Amino acid sequence: MEFPAEVRNNLSDGLCLTCCNDSVVCMSEDYPKNANVEVLFEIDREGREVIFRHIIMDDPSNPLTVEYGVDAKFVENVSQKKWIDIYFVNHSFNVEIKLRITFSDNEIRVMRREIGLGT
């Protein structure tokens, strides 16, 4: 996958950014070894920013946490599809693994409410 210049210029080691209206890109040497794993979902608010957090249970004794800020446009796109792809990339922006996260109807309602889109 080719990532936009905005992502390439702003992504650094250990950071995750939204991309392309409905995906997430994470630069990390720590990534899930398997794309078919249980993922827990949390939403936080830090000031005016809404943060999505995924806890990837590929190793239950040491789960991997992915977090990133979202905006209303991203939430609108994700709530229509009900899923996102998270791309884990290396420092050369080569994709190591792609993880698809599917959201329940309740998770969609909560994310829309938190970002101010209603239900």
PDB file of N, CA and C in Angstrom, residues 1 20-22 31 34 40-41 43 47 49-50 52 54-56 76 79 82 85 87 104-105 107 113 115:
ATOM      1  N   MET A   1       0.852  -1.177   0.000  1.00  0.00           N
ATOM      2  CA  MET A   1       0.000   0.000   0.000  1.00  0.00           C
ATOM      3  C   MET A   1       0.896   1.237   0.000  1.00  0.00           C
ATOM      4  N   CYS A  20      -6.071   7.869   5.178  1.00  0.00           N
ATOM      5  CA  CYS A  20      -6.937   7.511   4.058  1.00  0.00           C
ATOM      6  C   CYS A  20      -8.408   7.393   4.462  1.00  0.00           C
ATOM      7  N   ASN A  21      -8.847   8.182   5.413  1.00  0.00           N
ATOM      8  CA  ASN A  21     -10.234   8.296   5.879  1.00  0.00           C
ATOM      9  C   ASN A  21     -10.777   7.130   6.689  1.00  0.00           C
ATOM     10  N   ASP A  22     -10.132   5.953   6.652  1.00  0.00           N
ATOM     11  CA  ASP A  22     -10.716   4.823   7.368  1.00  0.00           C
ATOM     12  C   ASP A  22      -9.708   3.736   7.741  1.00  0.00           C
ATOM     13  N   TYR A  31       4.658  -5.857  16.617  1.00  0.00           N
ATOM     14  CA  TYR A  31       3.372  -5.978  15.930  1.00  0.00           C
ATOM     15  C   TYR A  31       2.839  -7.387  16.137  1.00  0.00           C
ATOM     16  N   ASN A  34       0.012 -12.640  14.440  1.00  0.00           N
ATOM     17  CA  ASN A  34      -1.118 -13.296  13.806  1.00  0.00           C
ATOM     18  C   ASN A  34      -2.222 -12.259  13.609  1.00  0.00           C
ATOM     19  N   LEU A  40      -9.597  -5.983  22.048  1.00  0.00           N
ATOM     20  CA  LEU A  40     -10.492  -5.209  22.906  1.00  0.00           C
ATOM     21  C   LEU A  40     -10.441  -3.757  22.453  1.00  0.00           C
ATOM     22  N   PHE A  41     -11.558  -3.044  22.611  1.00  0.00           N
ATOM     23  CA  PHE A  41     -11.665  -1.673  22.122  1.00  0.00           C
ATOM     24  C   PHE A  41     -12.035  -0.742  23.269  1.00  0.00           C
ATOM     25  N   ILE A  43     -12.408   3.701  24.232  1.00  0.00           N
ATOM     26  CA  ILE A  43     -12.428   5.089  23.766  1.00  0.00           C
ATOM     27  C   ILE A  43     -12.124   5.971  24.964  1.00  0.00           C
ATOM     28  N   GLY A  47      -8.805  15.936  26.920  1.00  0.00           N
ATOM     29  CA  GLY A  47      -9.165  17.307  26.566  1.00  0.00           C
ATOM     30  C   GLY A  47     -10.254  17.267  25.512  1.00  0.00           C
ATOM     31  N   GLU A  49      -9.646  16.025  22.468  1.00  0.00           N
ATOM     32  CA  GLU A  49      -9.301  14.965  21.525  1.00  0.00           C
ATOM     33  C   GLU A  49      -9.920  13.631  21.951  1.00  0.00           C
ATOM     34  N   VAL A  50     -10.449  12.894  20.961  1.00  0.00           N
ATOM     35  CA  VAL A  50     -10.979  11.555  21.195  1.00  0.00           C
ATOM     36  C   VAL A  50      -9.919  10.557  20.743  1.00  0.00           C
ATOM     37  N   PHE A  52      -8.904   6.501  20.240  1.00  0.00           N
ATOM     38  CA  PHE A  52      -9.286   5.098  20.132  1.00  0.00           C
ATOM     39  C   PHE A  52      -8.107   4.259  20.587  1.00  0.00           C
ATOM     40  N   HIS A  54      -6.923   0.083  20.921  1.00  0.00           N
ATOM     41  CA  HIS A  54      -7.154  -1.339  20.676  1.00  0.00           C
ATOM     42  C   HIS A  54      -6.114  -2.118  21.474  1.00  0.00           C
ATOM     43  N   ILE A  55      -6.595  -3.084  22.231  1.00  0.00           N
ATOM     44  CA  ILE A  55      -5.704  -3.951  22.994  1.00  0.00           C
ATOM     45  C   ILE A  55      -5.708  -5.295  22.278  1.00  0.00           C
ATOM     46  N   ILE A  56      -4.593  -5.606  21.643  1.00  0.00           N
ATOM     47  CA  ILE A  56      -4.467  -6.775  20.783  1.00  0.00           C
ATOM     48  C   ILE A  56      -3.916  -7.925  21.621  1.00  0.00           C
ATOM     49  N   GLU A  76     -17.153   8.929  11.070  1.00  0.00           N
ATOM     50  CA  GLU A  76     -18.259   8.783  10.117  1.00  0.00           C
ATOM     51  C   GLU A  76     -17.956   7.680   9.105  1.00  0.00           C
ATOM     52  N   SER A  79     -17.898   4.243  10.886  1.00  0.00           N
ATOM     53  CA  SER A  79     -19.217   3.786  11.330  1.00  0.00           C
ATOM     54  C   SER A  79     -20.062   3.285  10.155  1.00  0.00           C
ATOM     55  N   LYS A  82     -18.069  -0.183   9.473  1.00  0.00           N
ATOM     56  CA  LYS A  82     -18.045  -1.003  10.689  1.00  0.00           C
ATOM     57  C   LYS A  82     -16.738  -1.763  10.864  1.00  0.00           C
ATOM     58  N   ASP A  85      -8.803  -1.113   8.941  1.00  0.00           N
ATOM     59  CA  ASP A  85      -7.573  -1.877   8.779  1.00  0.00           C
ATOM     60  C   ASP A  85      -6.464  -1.120   9.487  1.00  0.00           C
ATOM     61  N   TYR A  87      -2.458  -1.005   9.616  1.00  0.00           N
ATOM     62  CA  TYR A  87      -1.236  -1.432   8.940  1.00  0.00           C
ATOM     63  C   TYR A  87      -0.055  -1.199   9.870  1.00  0.00           C
ATOM     64  N   SER A 104     -18.688  -3.609  16.769  1.00  0.00           N
ATOM     65  CA  SER A 104     -20.084  -3.979  17.029  1.00  0.00           C
ATOM     66  C   SER A 104     -20.958  -2.735  16.880  1.00  0.00           C
ATOM     67  N   ASP A 105     -22.273  -2.948  16.781  1.00  0.00           N
ATOM     68  CA  ASP A 105     -23.204  -1.820  16.694  1.00  0.00           C
ATOM     69  C   ASP A 105     -23.094  -0.924  17.927  1.00  0.00           C
ATOM     70  N   GLU A 107     -20.388  -0.464  19.827  1.00  0.00           N
ATOM     71  CA  GLU A 107     -19.133   0.297  19.726  1.00  0.00           C
ATOM     72  C   GLU A 107     -19.293   1.471  18.758  1.00  0.00           C
ATOM     73  N   ARG A 113     -21.231   8.921  19.530  1.00  0.00           N
ATOM     74  CA  ARG A 113     -21.621   9.817  20.625  1.00  0.00           C
ATOM     75  C   ARG A 113     -20.410  10.596  21.143  1.00  0.00           C
ATOM     76  N   ILE A 115     -17.661  11.457  19.656  1.00  0.00           N
ATOM     77  CA  ILE A 115     -17.122  12.434  18.713  1.00  0.00           C
ATOM     78  C   ILE A 115     -18.149  13.528  18.399  1.00  0.00           C
TER      79      ILE A 115
END
